[in-house]
Coordinates of C-alpha atoms and ligand atoms in Angstrom, one line a residue:
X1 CA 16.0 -6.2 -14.5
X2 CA 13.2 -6.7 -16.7
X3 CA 10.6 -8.0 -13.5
X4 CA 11.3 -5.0 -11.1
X5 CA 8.8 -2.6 -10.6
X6 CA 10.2 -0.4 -8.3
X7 CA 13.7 0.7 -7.7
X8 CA 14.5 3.1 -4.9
X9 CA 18.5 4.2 -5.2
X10 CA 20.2 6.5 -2.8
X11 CA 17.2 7.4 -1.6
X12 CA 17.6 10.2 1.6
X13 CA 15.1 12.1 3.8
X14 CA 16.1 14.5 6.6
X15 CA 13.6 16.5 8.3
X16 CA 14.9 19.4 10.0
X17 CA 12.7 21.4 12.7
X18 CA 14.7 24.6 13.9
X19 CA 18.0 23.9 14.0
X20 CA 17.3 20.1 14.9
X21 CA 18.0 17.7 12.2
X22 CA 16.3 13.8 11.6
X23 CA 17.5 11.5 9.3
X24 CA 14.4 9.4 8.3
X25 CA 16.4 7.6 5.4
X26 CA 19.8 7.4 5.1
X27 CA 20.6 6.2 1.8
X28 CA 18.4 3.1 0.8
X29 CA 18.3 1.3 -2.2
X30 CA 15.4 -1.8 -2.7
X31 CA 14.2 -3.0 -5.9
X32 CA 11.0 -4.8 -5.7
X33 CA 9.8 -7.2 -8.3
X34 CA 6.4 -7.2 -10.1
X35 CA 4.5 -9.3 -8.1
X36 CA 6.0 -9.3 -4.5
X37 CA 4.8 -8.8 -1.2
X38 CA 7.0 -7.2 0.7
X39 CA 7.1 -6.1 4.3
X40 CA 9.0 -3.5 5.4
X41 CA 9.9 -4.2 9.6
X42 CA 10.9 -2.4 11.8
X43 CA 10.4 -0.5 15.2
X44 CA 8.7 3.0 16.0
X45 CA 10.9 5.4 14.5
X46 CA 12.9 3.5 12.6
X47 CA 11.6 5.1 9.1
X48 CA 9.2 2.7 7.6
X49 CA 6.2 5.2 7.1
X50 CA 9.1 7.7 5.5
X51 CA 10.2 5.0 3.3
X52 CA 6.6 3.9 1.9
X53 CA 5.0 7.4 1.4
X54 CA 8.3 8.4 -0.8
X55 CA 7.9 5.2 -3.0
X56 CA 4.1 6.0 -3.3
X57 CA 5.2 9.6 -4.7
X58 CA 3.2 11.3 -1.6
X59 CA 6.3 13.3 -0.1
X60 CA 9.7 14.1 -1.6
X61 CA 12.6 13.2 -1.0
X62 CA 15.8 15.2 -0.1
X63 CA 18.3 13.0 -1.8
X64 CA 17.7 9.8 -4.4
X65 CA 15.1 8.8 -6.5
X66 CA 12.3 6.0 -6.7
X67 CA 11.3 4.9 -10.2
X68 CA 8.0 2.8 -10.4
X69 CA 7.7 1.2 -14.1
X70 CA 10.9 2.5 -15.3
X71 CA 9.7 6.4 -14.1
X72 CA 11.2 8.9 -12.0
X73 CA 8.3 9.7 -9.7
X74 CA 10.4 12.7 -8.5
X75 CA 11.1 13.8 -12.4
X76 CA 7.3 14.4 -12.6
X77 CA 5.0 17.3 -12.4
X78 CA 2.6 17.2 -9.6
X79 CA 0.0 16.7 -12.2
X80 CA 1.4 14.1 -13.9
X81 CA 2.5 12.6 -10.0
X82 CA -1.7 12.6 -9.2
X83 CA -2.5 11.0 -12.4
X84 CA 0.7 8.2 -11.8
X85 CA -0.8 7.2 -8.6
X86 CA -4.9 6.9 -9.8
X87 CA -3.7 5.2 -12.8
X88 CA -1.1 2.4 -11.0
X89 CA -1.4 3.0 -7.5
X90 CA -3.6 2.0 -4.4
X91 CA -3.3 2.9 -0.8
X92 CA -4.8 1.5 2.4
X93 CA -4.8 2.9 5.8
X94 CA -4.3 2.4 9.1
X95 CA -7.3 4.9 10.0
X96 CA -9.4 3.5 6.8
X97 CA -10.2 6.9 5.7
X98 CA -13.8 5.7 3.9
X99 CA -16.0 8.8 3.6
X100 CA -18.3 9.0 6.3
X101 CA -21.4 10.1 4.0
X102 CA -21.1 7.3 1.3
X103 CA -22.0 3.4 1.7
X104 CA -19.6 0.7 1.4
X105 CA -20.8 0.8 -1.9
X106 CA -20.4 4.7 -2.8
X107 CA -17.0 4.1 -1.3
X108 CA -15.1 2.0 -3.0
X109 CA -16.7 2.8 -6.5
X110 CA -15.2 6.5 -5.8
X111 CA -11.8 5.6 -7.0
X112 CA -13.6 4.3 -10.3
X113 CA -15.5 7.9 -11.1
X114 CA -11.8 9.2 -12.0
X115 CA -11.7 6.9 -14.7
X116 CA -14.3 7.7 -16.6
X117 CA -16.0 4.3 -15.7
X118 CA -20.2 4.3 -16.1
X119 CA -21.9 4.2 -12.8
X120 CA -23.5 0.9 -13.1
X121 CA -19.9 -0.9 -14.3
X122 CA -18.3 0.7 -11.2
X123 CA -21.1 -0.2 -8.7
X124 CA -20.9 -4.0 -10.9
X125 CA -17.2 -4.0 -10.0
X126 CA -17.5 -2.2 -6.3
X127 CA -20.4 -4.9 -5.5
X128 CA -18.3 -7.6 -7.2
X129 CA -15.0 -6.8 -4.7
X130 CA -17.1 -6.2 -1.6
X131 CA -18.6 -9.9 -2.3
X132 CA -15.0 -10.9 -2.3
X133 CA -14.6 -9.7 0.7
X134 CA -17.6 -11.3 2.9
X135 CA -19.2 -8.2 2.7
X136 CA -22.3 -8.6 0.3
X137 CA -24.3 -7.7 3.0
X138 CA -23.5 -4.5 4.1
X139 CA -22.7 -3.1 0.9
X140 CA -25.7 -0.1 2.2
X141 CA -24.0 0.5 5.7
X142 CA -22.1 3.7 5.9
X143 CA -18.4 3.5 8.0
X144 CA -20.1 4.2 11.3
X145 CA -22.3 1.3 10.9
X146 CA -19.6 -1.4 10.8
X147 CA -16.6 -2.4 12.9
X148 CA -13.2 -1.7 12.2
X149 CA -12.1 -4.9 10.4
X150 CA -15.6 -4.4 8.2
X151 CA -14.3 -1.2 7.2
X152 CA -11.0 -2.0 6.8
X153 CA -12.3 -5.1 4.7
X154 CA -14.5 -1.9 2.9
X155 CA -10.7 -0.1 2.9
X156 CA -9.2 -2.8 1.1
X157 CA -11.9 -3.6 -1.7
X158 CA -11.7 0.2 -2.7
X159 CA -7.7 -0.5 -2.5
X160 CA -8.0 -2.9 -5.1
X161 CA -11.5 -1.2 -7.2
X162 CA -9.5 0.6 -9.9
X163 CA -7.1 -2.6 -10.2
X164 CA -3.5 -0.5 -9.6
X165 CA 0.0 -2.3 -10.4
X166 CA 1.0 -1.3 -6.6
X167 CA -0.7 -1.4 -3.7
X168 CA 0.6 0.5 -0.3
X169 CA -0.6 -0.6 3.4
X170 CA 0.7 1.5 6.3
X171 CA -0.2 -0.7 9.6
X172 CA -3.2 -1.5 7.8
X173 CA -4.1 -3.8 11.0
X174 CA -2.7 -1.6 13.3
X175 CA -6.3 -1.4 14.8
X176 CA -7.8 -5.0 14.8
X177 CA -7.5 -7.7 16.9
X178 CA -5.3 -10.5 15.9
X179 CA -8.6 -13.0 14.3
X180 CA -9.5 -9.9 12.3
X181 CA -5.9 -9.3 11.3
X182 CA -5.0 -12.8 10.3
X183 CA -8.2 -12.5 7.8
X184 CA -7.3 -9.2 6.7
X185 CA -4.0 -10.0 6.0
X186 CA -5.0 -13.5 4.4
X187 CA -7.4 -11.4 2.1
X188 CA -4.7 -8.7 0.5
X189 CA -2.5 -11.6 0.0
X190 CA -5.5 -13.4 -2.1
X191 CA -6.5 -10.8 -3.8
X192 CA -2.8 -9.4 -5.2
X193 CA -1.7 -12.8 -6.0
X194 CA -4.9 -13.7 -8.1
X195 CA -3.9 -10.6 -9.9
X196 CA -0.1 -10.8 -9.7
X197 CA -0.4 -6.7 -7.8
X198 CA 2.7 -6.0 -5.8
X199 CA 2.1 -5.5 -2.3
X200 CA 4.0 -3.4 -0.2
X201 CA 3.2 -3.2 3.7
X202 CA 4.5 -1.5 6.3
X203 CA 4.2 -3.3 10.3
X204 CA 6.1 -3.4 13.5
X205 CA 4.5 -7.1 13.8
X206 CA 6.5 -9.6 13.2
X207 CA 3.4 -11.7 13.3
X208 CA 2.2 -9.6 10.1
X209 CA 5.3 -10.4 8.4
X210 CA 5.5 -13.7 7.9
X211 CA 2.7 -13.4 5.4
X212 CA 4.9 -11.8 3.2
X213 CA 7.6 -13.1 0.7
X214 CA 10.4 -10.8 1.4
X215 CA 11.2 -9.0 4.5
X216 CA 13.0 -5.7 4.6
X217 CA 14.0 -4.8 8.5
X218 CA 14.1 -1.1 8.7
X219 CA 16.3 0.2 11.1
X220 CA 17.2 4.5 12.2
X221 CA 16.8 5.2 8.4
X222 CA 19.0 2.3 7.1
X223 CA 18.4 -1.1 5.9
X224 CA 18.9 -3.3 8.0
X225 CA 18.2 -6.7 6.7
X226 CA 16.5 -8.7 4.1
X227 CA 15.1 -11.9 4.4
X228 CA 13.6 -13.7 1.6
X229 CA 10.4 -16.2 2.9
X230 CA 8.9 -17.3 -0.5
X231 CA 10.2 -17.4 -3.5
X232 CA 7.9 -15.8 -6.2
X233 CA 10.8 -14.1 -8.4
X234 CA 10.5 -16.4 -11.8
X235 CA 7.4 -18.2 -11.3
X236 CA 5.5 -19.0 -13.6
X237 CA 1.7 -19.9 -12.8
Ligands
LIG301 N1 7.0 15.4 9.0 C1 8.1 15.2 9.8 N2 8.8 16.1 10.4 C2 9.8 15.9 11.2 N3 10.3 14.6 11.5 C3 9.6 13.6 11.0 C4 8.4 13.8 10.1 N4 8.0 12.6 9.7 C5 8.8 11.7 10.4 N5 9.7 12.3 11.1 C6 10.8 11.6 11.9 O1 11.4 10.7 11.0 C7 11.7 9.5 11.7 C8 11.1 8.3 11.0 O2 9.6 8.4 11.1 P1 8.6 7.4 10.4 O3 7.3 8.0 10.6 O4 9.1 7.1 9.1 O5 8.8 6.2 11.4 P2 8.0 4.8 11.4 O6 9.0 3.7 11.3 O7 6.9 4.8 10.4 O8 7.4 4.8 12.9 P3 6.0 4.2 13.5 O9 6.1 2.7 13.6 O10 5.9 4.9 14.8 O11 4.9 4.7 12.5 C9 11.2 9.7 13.1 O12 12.3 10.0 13.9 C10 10.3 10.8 13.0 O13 10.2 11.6 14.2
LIG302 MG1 4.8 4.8 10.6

């Protein structure tokens, strides 16, 4: 379909450790439209942190393949992989992972010094996304000096700094309270829909969930489910 961004087909992952043998995946296919948020659900275990990081290119997979923009990610060199994800994709984490020794500033211009972007146009743009989200004044404060949904918030603006088609969240509230995460969650849904960025998010909350427009319930490496909350497929703003 012209709209779809991301098609995962027969896509399989089994671990093995000695002679012990997990199937993560069993054999998923999911297309995603340009666009979406989707939420993948499902319980500990159940393979939604499998399924995400081989859609974002960062493990391979034993069977299947994931195209993102009509590409094989798995046809591609591991060069060509790293320069895929800085130029279309964006990540944020459970754990944050912001640089300790750079300011919120520093921090979410980084992704922009790949780019070949002029230091004052990156910290313009950095400044301009940490505005966006309520953090204007901390923009000097280094990780350790704000709380977890400030950094997160800090997590998110460097998500979105380079302005990727895709953006991946593993349990990106997994370590806020439910205030914070309601305005966490409110403020990745802004953001990607001003820019009409796909968001894909991975939760066990059910809670977390209903922000999104599609819901795919993960369950011991299959898909279990899909339920369809909002319909954005074919609209037009
Ligand atoms: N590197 C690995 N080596 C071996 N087994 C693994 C590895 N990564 C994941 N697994 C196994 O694959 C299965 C799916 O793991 P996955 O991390 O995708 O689950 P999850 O749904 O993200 O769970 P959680 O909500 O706890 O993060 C689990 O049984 C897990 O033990
Ligand atoms: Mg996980």
């Amino acid at each position: 379909m012209e709209s779809s961004i991301i098609e995962v087909a027969n896509l399989r992952k089994v671990y093995r450790i000695g002679s012990e043998k997990v199937i993560a995946l069993n054999s998923i296919h999911l297309t995603i439209q340009k666009g979406e948020f989707v939420c993948l659900l499902g319980t500990s275990g159940s393979g939604k942190s499998t399924l995400l990081n081989m859609m974002a290119g960062l493990e391979k997979p034993t069977k299947g393949t994931v195209r993102i923009l009509g590409e094989s990610i798995n046809a591609m060199s591991e060069k060509k992989l790293a320069k895929f994800r800085q130029d279309y994709l964006g990540f944020i984490f459970q754990s944050y992972n912001l640089l300790p020794a750079l300011n919120a500033l520093e921090n979410v211009s980084l992704p922009l010094t790949f780019k070949g972007i002029s230091k004052q146009v990156r910290e313009k743009r950095a400044a301009k996304l940490l505005d966006a989200v309520g953090l204007t004044s901390h923009i000097k404060h280094k990780p350790s000096q704000m709380s977890g949904g400030q950094q997160q918030r800090v997590g998110i603006a460097r998500a979105f700094a380079a302005n990727p088609e895709i953006i991946f969240a593993d349990e990106p509230t997994g370590n806020l309270d439910s205030k914070t995460t309601q305005e966490v969650m409110e403020l990745m849904t802004t953001l990607a829909r001003k820019r009409n960025q796909t968001l894909i998010i991975v939760t066990h909350d059910r809670e977390i969930a209903k922000f999104a427009d599609r819901v795919v319930r993960i369950l011991d490496g299959n898909i279990d489910g899909i339920t369809l909350q909002k319909e954005t497929i074919g609209v037009v703003e």
